[in-house]
């Protein structure tokens, strides 16, 4: 499991080029990242990283950085990139 | 039912009681994978029912051919989750919800004549307030779902453009915990879990395809290692695997599954490489055979390649190669047939015979949402026709009258009614060969003739000792002219060649004569109706030009006798 896998997941779900994704990507920087895309992204992240998120997190994890922090917290990603 | 026009992408609307927008992608893919790339519309959250009632809604503007409706018990029976009603109260709540939705569906169908509605049934979330009380002490939430579903099914029986979709088996297969996601309800009014969407999409796409495209009509089976284990030519009748335990039981269960297909309007055929006598001996003599030789409409058993056998079967049965499904345990044979005959569907049969019965039931190729009387009788009719041919061949030396007598043909003339109308309309549109005027009337026009005081619409039913051919002839007689005018006179090709046309015309002529009117027929020659010309020549009747392409043929009273071997009954 790596940051690259997370970036690829975000790019695939939002249907944007991988190069446009960085740690600060969020609905502010990607127009396609609306509330439906947020839910679809969370479900995909759960599946790819084999984790289960709290319902509060499903809407709250609305940037790549927040998703990464949550995955680190859950032990699904290493702390250092 | 709406026919699929390949030039137009189907327009499919989804009306759901909760937010199901995430099925958009999977549904697009599932439809495209079935050859039906479609335009999709989703009702806004909370608008699914009002969309049906409001003819100014986006739904009506979208103009769908197919509307998929998906209600959830928790939405349409709001008391679920907060009350513990008696079984009767639950039933009443389910019926009330169905009645409200049913009104919306009927309103929509009456205003959208080109649309068909597929209504997904209700299911009960397995974890609910009743717990162990479900079905006990006079409590049952399941009775709410049952009442709802029964109401929608009743509506669909009286309405040719509404079908019920039972989603319970899909949820059972996926499992409730993989189907439902309560977190998503709280954050976005969604109810389904990630893994549910592809299953829901496949289920709907399967139904939409069954509705829009013709299904396959014939399953062609190999014999060795398909209907039984082993090779009968090598292992012998006693050595093959077929019975009540082990591998033999797997083949027995498969035969039981195959046996259900003719009742669903699917014909059976055999295409195998065997010595014919070895193979037929198994049908005759093996005590555990479920299938009988008479279950099969065609059998190609020999040493020709399978593609040749399949072509012969399609020819014999009179259907296209694109109506065949070919089942063979051998990957080599499957690959050869796929290459030689790409129109034939060749499923990738599981290697383990224990899985075959379920795999067969799961094949989408035979899916249909309706079964007409003709579908159900199809297999029997082919079998009866084969028996006629056998008897005819055996009597080929003698005069044809002897064969007609042996058939014991019974003709029944009935006045057209609402029950016969669909079949009459089908014949008017499709009959080319024995059709004297080839006038193509719409169903509504035929219905109008039936009601007109001076027009008779006669339907002809025929049966013989081999079986019932159903309605095979039709005549429209105008009594507002003198002599009476036989405007339409047609016979289905499966009734030709046994003097039924003489009997039918004899009846019409006799009837006109006894009314003192006489009979004149309208004849319009076409590229296809040469059998009519031969019939007129045989009777020595001379068509007289009547303007344009039309001719009149006067039928002299007493000229056309009803053959003595036909039994005529008049039920008018």
XYZ file of C-alpha atoms in Angstrom:
653
model
C 0.000 0.000 0.000
C 1.414 3.357 -1.008
C 0.545 7.011 -1.567
C 0.668 6.245 -5.281
C -2.178 3.774 -4.864
C -4.222 6.469 -3.108
C -3.532 9.017 -5.849
C -4.492 6.476 -8.521
C -7.718 5.705 -6.699
C -8.661 9.380 -6.466
C -7.839 9.959 -10.155
C -9.847 6.923 -11.279
C -12.970 7.746 -9.280
C -12.923 11.435 -10.237
C -11.943 10.593 -13.835
C -9.073 13.117 -13.931
C -5.413 12.620 -15.045
C -3.145 11.189 -12.350
C -0.733 14.157 -12.719
C -3.412 16.547 -11.488
C -3.573 14.833 -8.094
C -1.356 15.922 -5.191
C -1.538 15.880 -1.421
C -3.560 19.112 -1.400
C -6.163 18.025 -3.962
C -9.703 18.658 -2.711
C -13.120 19.816 -3.963
C -11.526 23.288 -4.060
C -9.022 22.209 -6.714
C -11.000 19.545 -8.635
C -14.391 20.555 -10.019
C -15.592 16.963 -10.393
C -15.161 16.362 -6.646
C -18.810 17.006 -5.676
C -20.756 15.343 -2.875
C -21.693 12.256 -4.956
C -18.063 11.861 -6.005
C -17.072 12.180 -2.331
C -19.252 9.184 -1.428
C -18.061 7.161 -4.431
C -14.440 7.988 -3.521
C -14.850 6.919 0.111
C -16.428 3.597 -0.921
C -13.607 2.975 -3.374
C -10.953 3.855 -0.783
C -12.587 1.433 1.665
C -12.460 -1.308 -0.939
C -8.917 -0.655 -2.192
C -7.348 -0.293 1.290
C -9.594 -2.845 3.032
C -10.714 -0.398 5.703
C -14.069 0.606 7.156
C -14.644 4.312 7.813
C -16.915 5.881 10.425
C -19.978 7.545 8.901
C -18.709 10.974 10.116
C -15.488 10.454 8.143
C -17.292 9.703 4.882
C -18.042 13.382 4.324
C -15.240 14.828 6.459
C -12.306 13.259 4.591
C -12.591 15.753 1.734
C -8.968 16.162 0.672
C -6.190 13.795 -0.280
C -4.260 14.870 2.833
C -7.193 14.073 5.168
C -7.752 10.694 3.480
C -4.038 9.911 3.805
C -4.001 10.845 7.496
C -7.027 8.622 8.140
C -5.441 5.681 6.310
C -2.225 6.135 8.299
C -4.274 6.228 11.497
C -5.992 2.975 10.465
C -2.644 1.371 9.685
C -3.420 1.058 5.993
C -0.598 3.433 4.903
C 2.891 3.950 6.377
C 3.433 7.233 8.201
C 6.358 8.324 6.024
C 5.507 8.595 2.317
C -44.665 -4.767 -25.823
C -42.285 -2.127 -27.134
C -39.966 -3.474 -29.802
C -36.297 -2.559 -29.835
C -35.279 -0.344 -32.715
C -31.508 -0.795 -33.140
C -31.268 2.621 -34.782
C -32.387 4.313 -31.570
C -30.701 4.049 -28.188
C -33.240 2.865 -25.606
C -34.259 5.548 -23.119
C -34.364 4.150 -19.625
C -35.674 6.063 -16.600
C -35.008 5.002 -13.005
C -37.467 6.086 -10.313
C -36.276 5.116 -6.854
C -37.581 5.955 -3.385
C -34.010 6.644 -2.205
C -30.866 8.039 -3.782
C -29.620 5.355 -6.193
C -27.558 7.659 -8.441
C -24.421 5.553 -7.922
C -25.977 2.810 -10.082
C -25.667 5.104 -13.116
C -22.217 3.884 -14.186
C -22.791 0.169 -13.545
C -26.200 0.290 -15.274
C -24.746 1.988 -18.368
C -22.066 -0.681 -18.514
C -24.473 -3.576 -17.913
C -26.785 -2.404 -20.708
C -23.920 -1.798 -23.129
C -22.516 -5.256 -22.332
C -25.880 -6.678 -23.429
C -25.788 -4.778 -26.717
C -28.126 -2.023 -25.499
C -26.181 1.209 -24.933
C -28.887 3.457 -23.475
C -29.783 6.992 -22.439
C -30.455 7.091 -18.684
C -32.608 9.362 -16.550
C -32.789 9.393 -12.729
C -35.606 11.075 -10.854
C -34.526 13.627 -8.255
C -34.556 12.488 -4.622
C -38.131 12.490 -3.309
C -39.614 13.029 -6.758
C -39.957 9.449 -7.912
C -43.718 9.218 -7.299
C -44.668 12.767 -8.268
C -42.734 12.272 -11.548
C -45.300 9.614 -12.535
C -48.305 11.852 -11.854
C -46.997 15.129 -13.233
C -47.105 15.153 -17.034
C -44.958 18.305 -17.018
C -42.183 16.465 -15.158
C -38.684 15.788 -16.435
C -39.675 12.133 -16.708
C -42.339 12.838 -19.330
C -40.000 15.197 -21.185
C -37.350 12.473 -21.255
C -39.825 10.184 -23.059
C -38.584 6.822 -21.783
C -39.291 3.438 -23.383
C -38.535 1.704 -20.111
C -39.199 2.988 -16.605
C -37.626 1.020 -13.758
C -39.352 1.691 -10.434
C -37.577 0.740 -7.208
C -39.451 1.320 -3.937
C -37.944 0.486 -0.533
C -40.223 -0.714 2.267
C -38.658 1.785 4.674
C -39.695 4.630 2.364
C -43.152 3.547 1.188
C -44.286 2.228 4.602
C -42.886 4.933 6.895
C -44.264 3.161 9.993
C -41.592 0.513 9.488
C -38.866 1.165 11.995
C -40.987 3.097 14.487
C -43.975 0.815 15.152
C -44.804 -2.807 15.889
C -48.045 -3.341 13.983
C -50.082 -6.541 13.896
C -49.757 -8.739 10.853
C -53.084 -7.414 9.532
C -52.042 -3.808 10.031
C -48.777 -4.524 8.239
C -50.665 -6.155 5.379
C -52.982 -3.157 5.096
C -50.006 -0.780 5.084
C -48.322 -2.757 2.291
C -51.503 -2.861 0.209
C -52.075 0.852 0.696
C -48.553 1.686 -0.452
C -48.954 -0.539 -3.518
C -52.273 1.022 -4.360
C -50.779 4.527 -4.248
C -47.809 3.532 -6.411
C -50.089 1.523 -8.727
C -52.200 4.602 -9.385
C -49.096 6.547 -10.325
C -47.930 3.793 -12.667
C -51.324 3.487 -14.357
C -51.599 7.250 -14.764
C -48.163 7.314 -16.359
C -48.848 4.351 -18.671
C -52.095 5.877 -19.888
C -50.285 9.092 -20.811
C -47.120 7.452 -22.193
C -48.363 4.795 -24.626
C -44.847 3.900 -25.814
C -43.487 3.121 -22.352
C -43.246 -0.041 -20.279
C -42.790 -0.073 -16.494
C -40.664 -2.617 -14.643
C -41.577 -2.435 -10.948
C -39.065 -3.863 -8.505
C -40.725 -5.670 -5.580
C -40.445 -4.888 -1.867
C -38.256 -6.835 0.518
C -38.050 -6.675 4.308
C -34.751 -5.670 5.941
C -33.835 -8.792 7.948
C -32.871 -6.866 11.056
C -35.927 -5.011 12.322
C -38.063 -4.337 15.389
C -39.885 -7.664 15.214
C -36.880 -9.957 15.577
C -38.107 -13.427 16.506
C -41.699 -12.203 16.515
C -41.684 -12.259 12.684
C -44.371 -14.784 11.750
C -45.330 -15.375 15.403
C -48.080 -14.161 17.747
C -49.874 -12.367 14.917
C -46.928 -10.180 13.850
C -45.244 -10.059 10.463
C -43.548 -7.306 8.511
C -43.050 -9.736 5.679
C -46.806 -9.723 5.130
C -46.528 -6.014 4.260
C -44.060 -6.778 1.472
C -46.129 -9.756 0.313
C -49.308 -7.651 0.126
C -47.472 -4.919 -1.756
C -45.936 -7.356 -4.244
C -49.209 -9.241 -4.793
C -50.973 -5.976 -5.620
C -48.342 -4.981 -8.212
C -48.433 -8.506 -9.716
C -52.237 -8.312 -10.018
C -51.955 -4.955 -11.763
C -49.371 -6.358 -14.160
C -51.655 -9.242 -15.161
C -54.242 -6.819 -16.469
C -51.732 -4.404 -17.975
C -49.453 -5.596 -20.769
C -46.942 -2.794 -20.143
C -46.215 -3.419 -16.455
C -43.914 -6.177 -15.207
C -42.916 -7.191 -11.693
C -39.231 -7.714 -10.865
C -38.526 -9.972 -7.897
C -35.331 -8.619 -6.378
C -35.345 -10.919 -3.329
C -33.178 -13.630 -4.995
C -30.586 -11.006 -5.952
C -30.323 -9.755 -2.365
C -30.148 -13.330 -1.099
C -27.238 -14.048 -3.381
C -25.319 -10.918 -2.419
C -26.217 -11.090 1.270
C -27.872 -8.276 3.206
C -24.707 -6.967 4.866
C -23.095 -6.552 1.442
C -26.306 -5.060 0.016
C -27.238 -2.474 2.624
C -25.098 0.394 3.974
C -26.808 2.306 6.792
C -23.995 4.902 6.927
C -24.871 6.130 3.449
C -28.511 6.652 4.395
C -27.406 9.068 7.093
C -25.037 11.079 4.936
C -26.746 10.995 1.530
C -30.152 9.263 1.570
C -28.517 6.275 -0.134
C -29.336 2.749 1.000
C -27.136 0.431 -1.044
C -23.594 -0.636 -0.304
C -20.823 -0.383 -2.875
C -21.006 -4.063 -3.816
C -24.771 -3.957 -4.427
C -24.631 -1.662 -7.453
C -23.176 -4.059 -10.061
C -25.687 -6.728 -9.005
C -28.629 -4.332 -9.151
C -27.450 -3.031 -12.537
C -27.088 -6.547 -13.970
C -30.528 -7.501 -12.679
C -32.237 -4.509 -14.280
C -30.246 -4.800 -17.513
C -31.230 -8.450 -17.769
C -34.920 -7.554 -17.482
C -34.606 -4.656 -19.935
C -32.918 -6.889 -22.469
C -35.581 -9.584 -22.046
C -38.166 -6.898 -22.708
C -36.563 -5.268 -25.742
C -34.892 -8.102 -27.660
C -36.005 -11.572 -28.775
C -34.720 -14.460 -26.750
C -33.049 -17.650 -27.968
C -35.533 -20.395 -28.809
C -33.625 -23.673 -28.842
C -31.054 -25.426 -26.617
C -28.877 -27.854 -28.568
C -27.193 -30.449 -26.367
C -24.277 -32.770 -26.753
C -24.792 -36.277 -25.244
C -21.621 -37.919 -23.827
C -20.434 -36.085 -20.684
C -23.357 -33.702 -21.033
C -26.576 -35.684 -20.488
C -24.641 -38.509 -18.829
C -21.072 -39.083 -17.620
C -18.747 -41.107 -19.803
C -18.917 -42.176 -23.446
C -21.711 -44.613 -24.248
C -19.884 -45.990 -27.299
C -16.963 -47.062 -25.066
C -18.435 -47.506 -21.579
C -21.663 -49.137 -22.723
C -25.205 -48.596 -21.445
C -24.292 -49.979 -17.999
C -21.032 -48.035 -17.769
C -22.231 -44.467 -18.165
C -22.735 -42.250 -15.099
C -26.388 -41.398 -14.534
C -28.264 -42.156 -11.357
C -28.968 -41.172 -7.792
C -25.506 -40.669 -6.342
C -22.186 -38.997 -7.052
C -21.384 -37.820 -10.566
C -24.418 -39.700 -11.890
C -26.650 -37.514 -9.719
C -25.107 -34.349 -11.161
C -26.084 -35.461 -14.678
C -29.540 -36.494 -13.466
C -30.079 -33.047 -11.917
C -28.942 -31.441 -15.164
C -31.474 -33.499 -17.125
C -34.185 -32.421 -14.689
C -33.250 -28.776 -15.315
C -33.259 -29.282 -19.102
C -36.694 -30.892 -18.834
C -38.185 -27.578 -17.595
C -37.242 -25.631 -20.720
C -40.048 -26.728 -23.108
C -42.630 -25.516 -20.578
C -40.939 -22.110 -20.881
C -41.245 -22.214 -24.688
C -37.658 -23.338 -25.384
C -37.152 -26.183 -27.862
C -34.619 -28.955 -27.253
C -32.330 -30.582 -29.802
C -29.381 -32.971 -29.796
C -26.164 -32.524 -31.764
C -23.639 -35.219 -30.910
C -20.949 -37.459 -32.300
C -22.119 -40.986 -31.555
C -23.382 -44.099 -33.267
C -27.041 -43.249 -33.549
C -28.203 -46.636 -32.239
C -25.911 -46.458 -29.153
C -27.301 -43.030 -28.275
C -30.961 -43.892 -28.831
C -30.503 -47.050 -26.774
C -29.716 -44.871 -23.735
C -32.985 -42.957 -24.219
C -34.896 -46.218 -24.612
C -33.308 -48.430 -22.035
C -31.472 -46.508 -19.293
C -33.600 -46.593 -16.120
C -32.409 -43.184 -14.842
C -32.999 -41.135 -18.012
C -35.230 -38.149 -17.231
C -35.288 -36.852 -20.807
C -37.058 -38.859 -23.481
C -36.303 -38.864 -27.196
C -39.729 -37.273 -27.704
C -38.645 -34.202 -25.680
C -36.366 -33.257 -28.584
C -37.558 -31.428 -31.667
C -34.518 -32.441 -33.675
C -31.666 -34.922 -33.241
C -28.440 -34.794 -35.221
C -26.499 -37.869 -34.106
C -23.657 -39.040 -36.326
C -20.102 -38.208 -37.240
C -20.472 -34.920 -39.113
C -18.909 -31.826 -37.559
C -21.117 -30.002 -35.104
C -21.449 -26.813 -37.159
C -23.056 -28.885 -39.941
C -25.373 -30.504 -37.411
C -26.359 -27.122 -35.976
C -27.117 -25.749 -39.454
C -29.349 -28.761 -40.150
C -31.156 -28.305 -36.829
C -31.847 -24.626 -37.546
C -33.157 -25.587 -40.993
C -35.326 -28.410 -39.756
C -36.871 -26.379 -36.948
C -37.206 -23.320 -39.167
C -35.383 -20.834 -36.899
C -32.232 -18.781 -37.359
C -28.800 -19.768 -36.067
C -29.080 -16.723 -33.806
C -31.885 -18.535 -31.953
C -29.626 -21.447 -30.930
C -27.690 -22.062 -27.713
C -25.138 -24.860 -28.031
C -24.106 -26.794 -24.888
C -21.064 -29.055 -25.088
C -18.602 -30.210 -22.406
C -15.695 -30.150 -24.845
C -13.778 -26.847 -25.057
C -12.525 -27.917 -28.491
C -16.024 -28.404 -29.915
C -17.149 -25.148 -28.332
C -14.273 -23.235 -29.918
C -14.914 -24.800 -33.338
C -18.594 -23.873 -33.264
C -17.854 -20.336 -32.054
C -15.492 -19.871 -34.972
C -17.706 -21.484 -37.641
C -21.044 -20.082 -36.450
C -20.587 -16.849 -34.491
C -24.388 -16.348 -34.368
C -24.804 -19.406 -32.148
C -24.430 -18.681 -28.426
C -21.930 -21.126 -26.921
C -21.826 -20.740 -23.119
C -18.586 -21.513 -21.292
C -19.970 -24.527 -19.435
C -18.436 -25.119 -15.958
C -16.109 -28.078 -15.894
C -17.834 -29.629 -12.832
C -21.152 -31.281 -13.813
C -22.520 -30.669 -10.299
C -22.760 -26.981 -11.272
C -24.522 -27.538 -14.601
C -28.173 -27.410 -13.484
C -27.761 -24.069 -11.733
C -25.667 -22.696 -14.585
C -28.417 -23.598 -17.060
C -31.110 -21.901 -14.952
C -28.920 -18.810 -14.754
C -28.493 -18.423 -18.530
C -29.958 -15.097 -19.620
C -30.364 -16.239 -23.222
C -33.757 -17.837 -22.508
C -35.058 -14.936 -20.406
C -38.549 -13.711 -21.070
C -41.046 -11.635 -19.112
C -44.095 -13.239 -20.755
C -45.199 -16.628 -22.038
C -47.994 -16.795 -24.651
C -50.113 -19.872 -25.206
C -48.238 -20.387 -28.473
C -44.832 -20.271 -26.703
C -45.935 -22.921 -24.242
C -47.314 -25.144 -27.023
C -44.322 -24.625 -29.332
C -42.476 -27.796 -28.480
C -45.641 -29.925 -28.659
C -46.609 -28.449 -32.046
C -43.255 -29.307 -33.579
C -43.540 -32.833 -32.219
C -47.086 -33.243 -33.573
C -45.998 -32.001 -36.994
C -43.183 -34.557 -37.023
C -45.728 -37.303 -36.278
C -47.929 -36.104 -39.155
C -44.943 -36.258 -41.494
C -44.113 -39.784 -40.353
C -47.680 -40.993 -40.934
C -47.838 -39.204 -44.275
C -44.581 -40.803 -45.398
C -45.882 -44.230 -44.365
C -49.025 -43.627 -46.433
C -47.227 -42.062 -49.421
C -48.242 -44.925 -51.712
C -51.993 -44.538 -51.202
C -54.322 -41.672 -52.191
C -53.915 -38.432 -50.171
C -57.544 -38.763 -49.009
C -56.552 -41.806 -46.979
C -53.993 -39.661 -45.085
C -56.510 -36.827 -44.540
C -58.989 -39.345 -43.151
C -56.315 -40.849 -40.896
C -55.626 -37.371 -39.486
C -59.210 -36.911 -38.278
C -59.167 -33.174 -39.003
C -61.639 -31.057 -37.037
C -62.390 -27.488 -38.140
C -64.188 -25.096 -35.843
C -65.368 -21.724 -37.106
C -65.822 -19.179 -34.334
C -66.785 -15.531 -34.381
C -63.737 -13.359 -33.613
C -63.657 -12.033 -30.044
C -61.243 -10.261 -27.725
C -59.475 -13.534 -26.933
C -58.740 -14.385 -30.564
C -57.992 -10.787 -31.594
C -54.223 -10.799 -30.821
C -53.736 -13.994 -32.862
C -55.896 -12.702 -35.756
C -53.972 -9.459 -35.792
C -50.689 -11.398 -35.829
C -51.884 -13.460 -38.840
C -53.116 -10.379 -40.749
C -49.681 -8.792 -40.348
C -47.554 -11.879 -41.028
C -49.346 -14.234 -43.438
C -47.922 -13.926 -46.960
C -48.427 -17.184 -48.837
C -52.028 -18.224 -48.486
C -53.471 -14.723 -48.220
C -55.966 -13.797 -50.938
C -55.854 -10.000 -50.599
C -52.889 -9.463 -48.179
C -54.676 -6.495 -46.608
C -52.721 -5.459 -43.503
C -55.272 -4.209 -41.008
C -54.310 -2.836 -37.590
C -55.648 -4.468 -34.436
C -57.954 -1.491 -33.949
C -59.349 -1.862 -37.495
C -60.026 -5.569 -36.982
C -61.718 -4.787 -33.675
C -63.901 -2.231 -35.494
C -64.886 -4.868 -38.122
C -65.843 -7.231 -35.291
C -68.276 -4.647 -33.932
C -69.716 -3.572 -37.333
C -73.270 -4.925 -37.875
C -72.768 -5.866 -41.544
C -69.260 -7.324 -41.373
C -68.399 -10.847 -40.161
C -64.943 -11.718 -38.860
C -64.546 -15.506 -38.702
C -61.686 -17.280 -36.948
C -60.839 -20.867 -37.854
C -59.460 -23.301 -35.285
C -58.084 -26.635 -36.445
C -57.108 -29.748 -34.565
C -56.491 -33.340 -35.559
C -55.645 -36.545 -33.787
C -52.025 -35.449 -33.492
C -52.797 -32.199 -31.688
C -54.262 -28.728 -31.619
C -53.005 -26.270 -34.252
C -54.892 -23.389 -32.634
C -56.280 -20.534 -34.722
C -54.892 -20.951 -38.244
C -57.406 -19.204 -40.505
C -59.367 -15.991 -40.798
C -62.005 -14.508 -43.074
C -63.587 -11.060 -43.234
C -66.947 -11.019 -45.046
C -68.704 -7.763 -45.947
C -72.466 -8.267 -46.059
C -73.167 -4.679 -47.165
C -72.677 -5.580 -50.836
C -74.440 -8.024 -53.102
C -73.045 -10.559 -53.573
C -71.230 -10.571 -50.227
C -67.557 -9.623 -50.497
C -64.875 -11.900 -49.054
C -62.436 -9.083 -48.237
C -59.831 -11.192 -46.413
C -59.272 -14.943 -46.654
C -56.071 -16.356 -45.195
C -54.598 -19.535 -43.762
C -51.410 -19.933 -41.748
C -48.830 -22.001 -43.640
C -48.843 -24.663 -40.949
C -52.450 -25.523 -41.951
C -51.762 -25.827 -45.675
C -51.650 -29.057 -47.666
C -54.575 -30.855 -46.071
C -57.617 -29.360 -47.897
C -58.526 -27.066 -45.002
C -58.741 -24.145 -47.451
C -61.452 -26.040 -49.357
C -63.393 -26.679 -46.179
C -63.146 -23.066 -44.999
C -64.156 -21.545 -48.359
C -66.890 -24.184 -48.700
C -68.314 -23.064 -45.357
C -68.255 -19.360 -46.348
C -69.847 -20.052 -49.725
C -72.581 -22.221 -48.231
C -73.352 -19.541 -45.648
C -73.662 -16.804 -48.292
C -75.782 -19.022 -50.515
C -78.202 -19.931 -47.750
C -78.639 -16.191 -47.021
C -79.560 -15.768 -50.709
C -76.635 -13.449 -51.295
C -73.846 -15.337 -53.116
C -70.119 -14.733 -52.539
C -67.397 -12.859 -54.399
C -63.789 -12.837 -53.209
C -61.264 -10.025 -53.399
C -57.980 -11.269 -54.903
C -54.795 -9.217 -55.080
C -51.815 -11.120 -56.546
C -48.485 -10.474 -54.808
C -44.935 -11.797 -55.190
C -45.590 -14.162 -52.294
C -49.155 -15.490 -52.612
C -48.750 -18.003 -55.474
C -50.465 -20.735 -53.374
C -53.692 -18.717 -53.678
C -53.392 -18.666 -57.476
C -52.883 -22.458 -57.526
C -55.933 -22.902 -55.296
C -58.094 -20.787 -57.645
C -56.770 -22.639 -60.707
C -57.521 -25.974 -59.058
C -61.125 -24.884 -58.554
C -61.312 -23.540 -62.127
C -62.068 -20.022 -60.863
C -61.275 -17.074 -63.130
C -60.210 -13.760 -61.486
C -61.838 -10.755 -63.187
C -59.959 -7.403 -63.160
C -61.621 -4.981 -60.767
C -59.417 -1.914 -61.181
C -55.750 -1.416 -60.372
C -54.106 -4.525 -58.989
C -57.324 -5.989 -57.644
C -59.439 -8.800 -59.023
C -62.811 -10.245 -58.143
C -63.479 -13.967 -58.065
C -67.094 -15.089 -58.068
C -67.582 -18.312 -56.114
C -70.495 -20.158 -57.791
C -72.904 -21.627 -55.278
C -72.211 -25.303 -54.622
C -68.855 -25.298 -56.438
C -66.646 -25.632 -53.350
C -67.709 -28.703 -51.419
C -66.572 -29.308 -47.848
C -64.425 -32.461 -48.127
C -66.047 -35.450 -46.461
C -62.953 -36.146 -44.288
C -63.224 -32.783 -42.539
C -65.470 -32.401 -39.507
C -66.868 -28.879 -39.407
C -68.263 -27.322 -36.246
C -69.757 -23.840 -36.196
C -69.662 -22.009 -32.877
C -70.961 -18.578 -33.810
